[in-house]
Coordinates of C-alpha atoms in Angstrom, one line a residue:
M1 CA -7.6 48.1 -168.6
L2 CA -11.4 48.2 -168.5
A3 CA -13.0 46.2 -171.2
G4 CA -14.8 48.3 -173.8
V5 CA -13.3 51.5 -172.5
P6 CA -11.0 53.7 -174.6
A7 CA -7.3 53.5 -173.6
L8 CA -7.3 57.2 -172.9
A9 CA -10.0 58.9 -170.8
P10 CA -10.3 62.4 -169.4
A11 CA -8.9 62.8 -165.9
A12 CA -11.6 63.3 -163.3
R13 CA -11.9 64.2 -159.6
L14 CA -14.9 63.6 -157.4
E15 CA -15.8 66.1 -154.7
E16 CA -18.4 65.0 -152.2
L17 CA -20.6 67.7 -150.7
P18 CA -20.9 67.7 -146.9
L19 CA -24.0 68.2 -144.8
P20 CA -24.2 71.4 -142.6
A21 CA -23.8 71.1 -138.9
G22 CA -27.0 70.4 -137.0
G23 CA -28.3 67.3 -138.6
G24 CA -30.7 66.5 -141.3
T25 CA -30.0 65.3 -144.8
A26 CA -29.8 67.0 -148.2
G27 CA -30.3 66.6 -151.9
V28 CA -28.9 68.8 -154.7
S29 CA -30.5 70.1 -157.8
S30 CA -28.5 72.7 -159.8
I31 CA -24.9 73.8 -160.4
A32 CA -23.4 77.1 -161.6
A33 CA -20.4 77.4 -164.0
D34 CA -17.9 78.0 -161.1
G35 CA -19.2 74.8 -159.3
T36 CA -21.5 76.5 -156.8
V37 CA -24.3 74.1 -156.0
V38 CA -27.8 74.5 -154.6
G39 CA -30.1 72.0 -153.0
T40 CA -32.5 71.3 -150.1
L41 CA -32.0 70.5 -146.5
W42 CA -34.4 67.8 -145.3
P43 CA -36.8 67.5 -143.5
V44 CA -37.2 71.2 -143.1
G45 CA -37.2 72.2 -146.8
E46 CA -34.6 75.0 -146.5
V47 CA -32.3 75.9 -149.3
L48 CA -28.6 75.1 -149.1
R49 CA -25.7 76.5 -151.1
W50 CA -22.3 74.9 -151.5
R51 CA -19.7 77.4 -152.7
P52 CA -16.4 75.8 -154.0
G53 CA -14.2 74.9 -151.1
Q54 CA -16.5 76.3 -148.5
A55 CA -18.9 74.8 -145.9
P56 CA -22.6 74.7 -147.0
E57 CA -24.7 77.8 -146.2
N58 CA -28.3 77.5 -145.1
L59 CA -30.3 80.2 -146.9
G60 CA -33.5 79.3 -145.1
G61 CA -36.9 79.7 -146.6
D62 CA -40.4 78.2 -146.4
T63 CA -39.9 76.5 -149.7
F64 CA -41.5 73.8 -151.8
T65 CA -38.9 71.7 -153.7
L66 CA -38.9 69.2 -156.5
E67 CA -36.3 66.5 -156.1
N68 CA -33.4 67.0 -158.7
V69 CA -35.0 70.2 -160.1
I70 CA -35.7 72.9 -157.5
P71 CA -34.1 75.2 -156.2
L72 CA -32.5 76.7 -159.3
I73 CA -29.2 78.6 -159.8
S74 CA -28.2 80.5 -162.9
A75 CA -25.1 79.4 -164.8
D76 CA -23.4 82.7 -163.7
G77 CA -24.2 81.9 -160.1
A78 CA -25.8 85.3 -159.5
T79 CA -29.4 84.3 -159.2
I80 CA -31.0 81.6 -157.0
V81 CA -34.7 80.9 -157.2
A82 CA -37.0 78.7 -155.1
S83 CA -40.7 78.0 -155.0
Y84 CA -41.7 79.7 -151.8
Y85 CA -44.8 79.6 -149.6
F86 CA -46.1 83.1 -148.8
W87 CA -48.7 83.6 -146.0
T88 CA -51.3 86.3 -146.3
P89 CA -52.6 87.7 -143.1
G90 CA -56.0 86.3 -142.3
S91 CA -55.6 83.3 -144.6
D92 CA -55.1 79.7 -143.5
V93 CA -53.7 78.6 -146.9
P94 CA -50.3 79.7 -148.1
E95 CA -49.7 81.0 -151.7
A96 CA -47.0 79.4 -153.8
A97 CA -44.8 81.8 -155.8
P98 CA -41.2 82.0 -157.0
A99 CA -38.8 83.8 -154.6
I100 CA -35.4 85.2 -155.5
W101 CA -32.5 85.2 -153.0
D102 CA -31.3 88.8 -152.7
G103 CA -28.1 88.0 -150.7
S104 CA -29.8 88.2 -147.3
Q105 CA -33.4 87.1 -147.6
W106 CA -36.0 85.7 -150.0
Q107 CA -37.9 88.3 -152.1
R108 CA -41.2 87.4 -153.8
M109 CA -40.9 87.6 -157.6
P110 CA -42.9 90.6 -158.8
G111 CA -45.2 90.6 -161.8
I112 CA -47.2 87.4 -161.2
V113 CA -50.6 87.4 -162.9
L114 CA -51.6 83.7 -162.4
G115 CA -52.4 81.7 -159.3
D116 CA -50.0 79.4 -157.4
T117 CA -46.8 79.4 -159.4
T118 CA -43.9 77.0 -159.5
P119 CA -40.6 77.8 -161.4
F120 CA -38.9 74.8 -163.1
G121 CA -36.2 76.6 -165.3
I122 CA -33.9 79.5 -165.2
A123 CA -31.9 81.2 -168.0
D124 CA -28.2 80.8 -167.9
D125 CA -27.8 84.5 -167.2
G126 CA -30.6 84.6 -164.7
S127 CA -32.7 87.0 -166.9
A128 CA -35.7 84.7 -167.3
L129 CA -37.6 82.0 -165.5
A130 CA -40.1 79.3 -166.8
G131 CA -42.6 77.2 -165.0
A132 CA -46.3 76.3 -164.5
A133 CA -49.1 77.9 -162.6
Y134 CA -52.7 77.5 -161.7
P135 CA -55.2 80.0 -163.2
A136 CA -55.7 83.3 -161.4
E137 CA -59.3 82.4 -160.9
P138 CA -59.9 78.8 -159.7
P139 CA -62.4 76.7 -161.7
P140 CA -65.9 75.9 -160.3
P141 CA -66.0 72.9 -157.9
G142 CA -65.4 69.7 -159.9
G143 CA -64.1 71.6 -162.9
F144 CA -60.9 70.8 -164.8
V145 CA -57.8 72.5 -163.4
S146 CA -55.5 73.4 -166.3
L147 CA -51.9 74.2 -165.4
Q148 CA -50.6 77.0 -167.6
P149 CA -47.0 77.3 -168.9
W150 CA -45.3 80.6 -168.4
T151 CA -42.1 82.6 -168.8
W152 CA -41.0 85.6 -166.8
T153 CA -38.5 88.5 -167.1
A154 CA -38.2 91.6 -165.0
Q155 CA -39.4 93.6 -168.0
T156 CA -42.4 91.6 -169.0
G157 CA -43.5 90.0 -165.7
Q158 CA -45.2 86.6 -166.0
V159 CA -46.3 85.8 -169.6
V160 CA -48.7 82.9 -170.3
L161 CA -47.6 80.6 -173.1
D162 CA -49.9 79.1 -175.7
L163 CA -51.1 75.5 -175.7
P164 CA -51.2 73.5 -179.0
V165 CA -54.6 72.7 -180.3
G166 CA -56.2 69.8 -178.3
Q167 CA -53.8 70.2 -175.4
G168 CA -55.4 70.9 -172.0
T169 CA -52.5 71.7 -169.7
G170 CA -48.7 72.3 -169.8
Q171 CA -45.5 73.3 -168.1
A172 CA -42.4 75.1 -169.2
W173 CA -39.1 73.7 -167.8
A174 CA -36.4 75.5 -169.8
V175 CA -35.9 79.0 -171.0
S176 CA -33.5 81.1 -173.0
S177 CA -32.0 84.5 -172.1
G178 CA -34.7 87.1 -172.3
A179 CA -37.4 84.4 -172.5
T180 CA -37.4 84.5 -176.3
R181 CA -37.6 80.7 -176.4
A182 CA -38.7 78.1 -173.9
A183 CA -39.4 74.3 -173.8
G184 CA -41.4 71.9 -171.7
F185 CA -44.5 69.7 -172.2
T186 CA -48.2 69.6 -172.7
I187 CA -50.8 67.0 -172.0
A188 CA -53.9 66.4 -174.1
A189 CA -57.2 67.5 -172.6
T190 CA -58.3 63.8 -172.6
G191 CA -55.0 62.2 -171.8
A192 CA -52.2 61.9 -169.3
T193 CA -49.0 61.5 -171.4
R194 CA -46.4 64.3 -171.4
H195 CA -45.3 65.4 -174.9
G196 CA -42.5 67.7 -175.6
V197 CA -43.2 71.3 -176.8
R198 CA -41.0 74.3 -177.6
W199 CA -42.1 77.9 -177.6
E200 CA -40.9 80.7 -179.9
G201 CA -42.1 83.7 -178.0
T202 CA -45.5 82.5 -176.8
A203 CA -46.2 80.3 -179.9
A204 CA -46.2 76.6 -179.2
H205 CA -44.5 74.0 -181.5
P206 CA -44.9 70.3 -180.7
I207 CA -41.5 68.5 -180.8
L208 CA -41.7 65.6 -183.3
D209 CA -39.2 63.0 -184.4
G210 CA -38.3 62.2 -188.0
D211 CA -41.3 60.0 -188.3
G212 CA -43.7 62.6 -187.0
A213 CA -44.1 61.0 -183.6
P214 CA -44.2 63.1 -180.5
V215 CA -41.4 62.8 -178.0
G216 CA -41.6 63.0 -174.2
Q217 CA -41.3 66.1 -172.1
A218 CA -38.5 68.7 -172.7
I219 CA -36.5 69.3 -169.6
A220 CA -33.5 71.5 -170.3
C221 CA -31.9 73.7 -173.0
N222 CA -28.7 75.6 -173.6
S223 CA -28.4 79.4 -173.2
D224 CA -30.5 80.2 -176.3
C225 CA -32.6 77.0 -176.5
S226 CA -31.0 76.1 -179.8
V227 CA -30.3 72.7 -178.2
I228 CA -33.2 71.1 -176.2
V229 CA -33.0 67.8 -174.4
G230 CA -35.7 65.7 -172.8
A231 CA -37.3 62.4 -171.7
G232 CA -38.7 59.4 -173.4
V233 CA -42.4 58.9 -173.7
E234 CA -43.9 57.2 -170.6
G235 CA -46.2 54.5 -171.9
S236 CA -46.6 52.7 -175.2
D237 CA -47.3 55.5 -177.6
G238 CA -43.7 56.6 -178.3
S239 CA -40.0 56.0 -177.8
P240 CA -38.8 55.6 -174.1
Q241 CA -35.4 57.0 -175.1
A242 CA -34.1 60.4 -174.1
W243 CA -33.5 62.8 -177.0
R244 CA -31.8 65.9 -178.2
W245 CA -33.4 68.5 -180.6
T246 CA -31.7 71.1 -182.7
A247 CA -33.2 73.1 -185.6
A248 CA -30.6 71.7 -187.9
T249 CA -30.8 68.0 -187.0
G250 CA -34.2 67.6 -185.5
I251 CA -34.5 64.8 -183.0
T252 CA -31.6 62.5 -182.2
Y253 CA -32.5 59.6 -179.8
L254 CA -29.6 58.9 -177.4
G255 CA -29.9 55.1 -177.3
T256 CA -30.0 52.7 -174.4
V257 CA -27.5 51.7 -171.7
A258 CA -26.1 48.2 -172.2
G259 CA -27.9 45.7 -169.9
A260 CA -30.7 48.1 -169.1
L261 CA -34.4 47.0 -169.1
P262 CA -35.7 47.2 -172.6
E263 CA -38.7 49.2 -171.5
A264 CA -36.7 51.6 -169.3
T265 CA -37.7 55.3 -169.7
Y266 CA -34.7 57.7 -170.0
Y267 CA -34.7 61.3 -168.8
A268 CA -32.1 63.8 -170.2
F269 CA -31.7 66.4 -167.4
D270 CA -29.1 68.8 -168.9
T271 CA -26.8 69.5 -171.8
D272 CA -23.5 71.3 -172.6
A273 CA -23.6 74.3 -174.8
A274 CA -23.3 72.5 -178.1
G275 CA -25.4 69.4 -177.3
T276 CA -22.3 67.1 -177.6
M277 CA -22.6 65.9 -173.9
I278 CA -25.9 65.2 -172.1
V279 CA -26.6 63.8 -168.7
G280 CA -29.6 62.2 -167.1
S281 CA -31.1 59.1 -165.6
Y282 CA -33.0 55.9 -166.5
Y283 CA -35.3 53.6 -164.7
T284 CA -34.3 50.1 -163.5
I285 CA -35.1 47.4 -161.0
D286 CA -32.3 46.9 -158.4
P287 CA -32.3 43.4 -156.9
M288 CA -31.8 44.9 -153.4
F289 CA -33.6 48.2 -153.6
G290 CA -36.4 47.5 -156.1
A291 CA -37.4 50.4 -158.4
S292 CA -34.6 52.9 -158.7
N293 CA -32.9 55.5 -160.9
R294 CA -29.5 55.2 -162.5
G295 CA -27.5 58.0 -164.0
F296 CA -26.2 58.2 -167.5
V297 CA -23.7 60.3 -169.5
W298 CA -24.1 60.6 -173.3
T299 CA -21.4 62.0 -175.6
A300 CA -21.5 62.4 -179.3
A301 CA -18.2 60.5 -179.6
E302 CA -19.0 57.5 -177.3
G303 CA -22.8 57.3 -177.0
I304 CA -24.7 56.5 -173.8
V305 CA -23.1 54.8 -170.7
D306 CA -24.1 54.3 -167.1
V307 CA -22.5 56.9 -164.9
V308 CA -20.9 54.3 -162.7
D309 CA -19.0 53.0 -165.8
F310 CA -18.3 56.5 -166.9
L311 CA -16.6 57.2 -163.6
A312 CA -14.8 53.9 -163.5
A313 CA -13.2 54.6 -166.8
R314 CA -11.8 57.8 -165.2
G315 CA -10.4 56.0 -162.1
I316 CA -13.3 56.8 -159.8
D317 CA -15.1 54.1 -157.8
Y318 CA -18.4 55.7 -156.9
G319 CA -22.1 54.6 -157.0
S320 CA -21.8 50.9 -157.7
G321 CA -23.6 49.9 -154.5
F322 CA -26.1 52.8 -154.4
G323 CA -29.8 52.3 -154.4
D324 CA -30.3 55.5 -156.4
L325 CA -28.0 57.7 -158.4
V326 CA -28.7 60.3 -161.0
V327 CA -26.7 63.0 -162.9
N328 CA -29.2 65.8 -162.6
A329 CA -27.2 68.8 -163.9
M330 CA -23.9 69.8 -165.6
T331 CA -22.1 73.0 -166.5
R332 CA -22.3 74.3 -170.1
D333 CA -18.6 73.6 -170.7
G334 CA -19.1 70.0 -169.8
G335 CA -16.4 70.3 -167.0
K336 CA -18.6 69.6 -164.0
L337 CA -21.3 67.0 -163.4
L338 CA -23.7 67.1 -160.4
L339 CA -24.6 63.7 -158.8
N340 CA -27.6 63.2 -156.4
G341 CA -28.2 59.8 -154.9
M342 CA -28.7 57.4 -152.0
D343 CA -26.1 54.9 -151.0
G344 CA -26.4 51.2 -149.9
D345 CA -27.0 52.3 -146.3
F346 CA -30.0 54.5 -147.4
Q347 CA -28.0 57.7 -146.8
R348 CA -28.3 60.6 -149.1
R349 CA -25.1 61.4 -151.0
R350 CA -24.1 64.4 -153.1
A351 CA -21.1 65.0 -155.3
V352 CA -19.6 67.1 -158.1
V353 CA -17.5 65.3 -160.7
H354 CA -14.7 67.6 -162.1
L355 CA -13.6 66.7 -165.6
D356 CA -10.4 68.6 -166.2
G357 CA -9.6 67.3 -169.7
E358 CA -6.1 66.0 -169.0
A359 CA -5.6 62.6 -170.6
I360 CA -4.7 59.6 -168.4
F361 CA -4.8 55.9 -169.0
A362 CA -8.0 54.2 -168.0
D363 CA -6.1 52.2 -165.4
G364 CA -5.2 55.4 -163.6
F365 CA -1.5 55.7 -164.6
E366 CA -0.2 58.7 -166.5
P367 CA 1.3 58.1 -170.0

């Protein structure tokens, strides 16, 4: 039996996601409730979709992606969104705007009122998006460029969100159904540190811990944004721990992984519906690979553990020799975790961990 691991652990199955025929490599970013995954084919930047039990599909696209974040898929699997480059006849510079997959091609998202626009979050039901954009009119040469947080629905179009007093720029990374709530971060006009913010409608509310200190950027929320999770503060002016916020409990810091660097910054990437299971990554120095990311799983019952140990407790040997491995998404029921990483041979790897809830002994034998 593994030391420090409960005698009983939920059964688990790991499903590695293959590459499409034709070469290239791929990363993954988002997972739907049924296990459908979206990611990016490198080096061409095209969107891939893995449906359960099927070969990956290339959805094409002239897309801009953000590792572990974009493209996006709604929890119901019906909506896929990417940040797309659109070319205007006569212009040598493409325009960035969200694009929605309509089942056969990418369609530019209507209702954009700002400049170059990037989506970072999608509502579980696909009804709303959130992100950041440049102003509709660029500043004068040498002027400060302020990214503006926004939400979008088909009914409202793109809606600019407020910045707290003293904040110069911001991004929205998570959004509720109907865009009634959102979460993300802002940066002071004279600073560079990302501090967590939540929005009720368009009104901004800085996210503070029990001592009144700001936390790091908000990254994800549940379907109504009643649970928000995010990253530690990068730098020396706050806690480096990942956190969970609810209206009832305020901020709960998730703790640190045993043996991790004391100064490591933690990033909570996703949460289940109730905020009782949270996944993410933390920074470390690998003796072979140097600076790298390691995944974590936090549960209300057992606290925070490295994802390799979490899997080992469930009979899965995966990730121990990797140079990079994060848990960048999960399903709201906590039944599926999405892994994105690079193995010891510098090859990109992708997998879904299926947690089926059946109890087995930690040594792999049934009771």
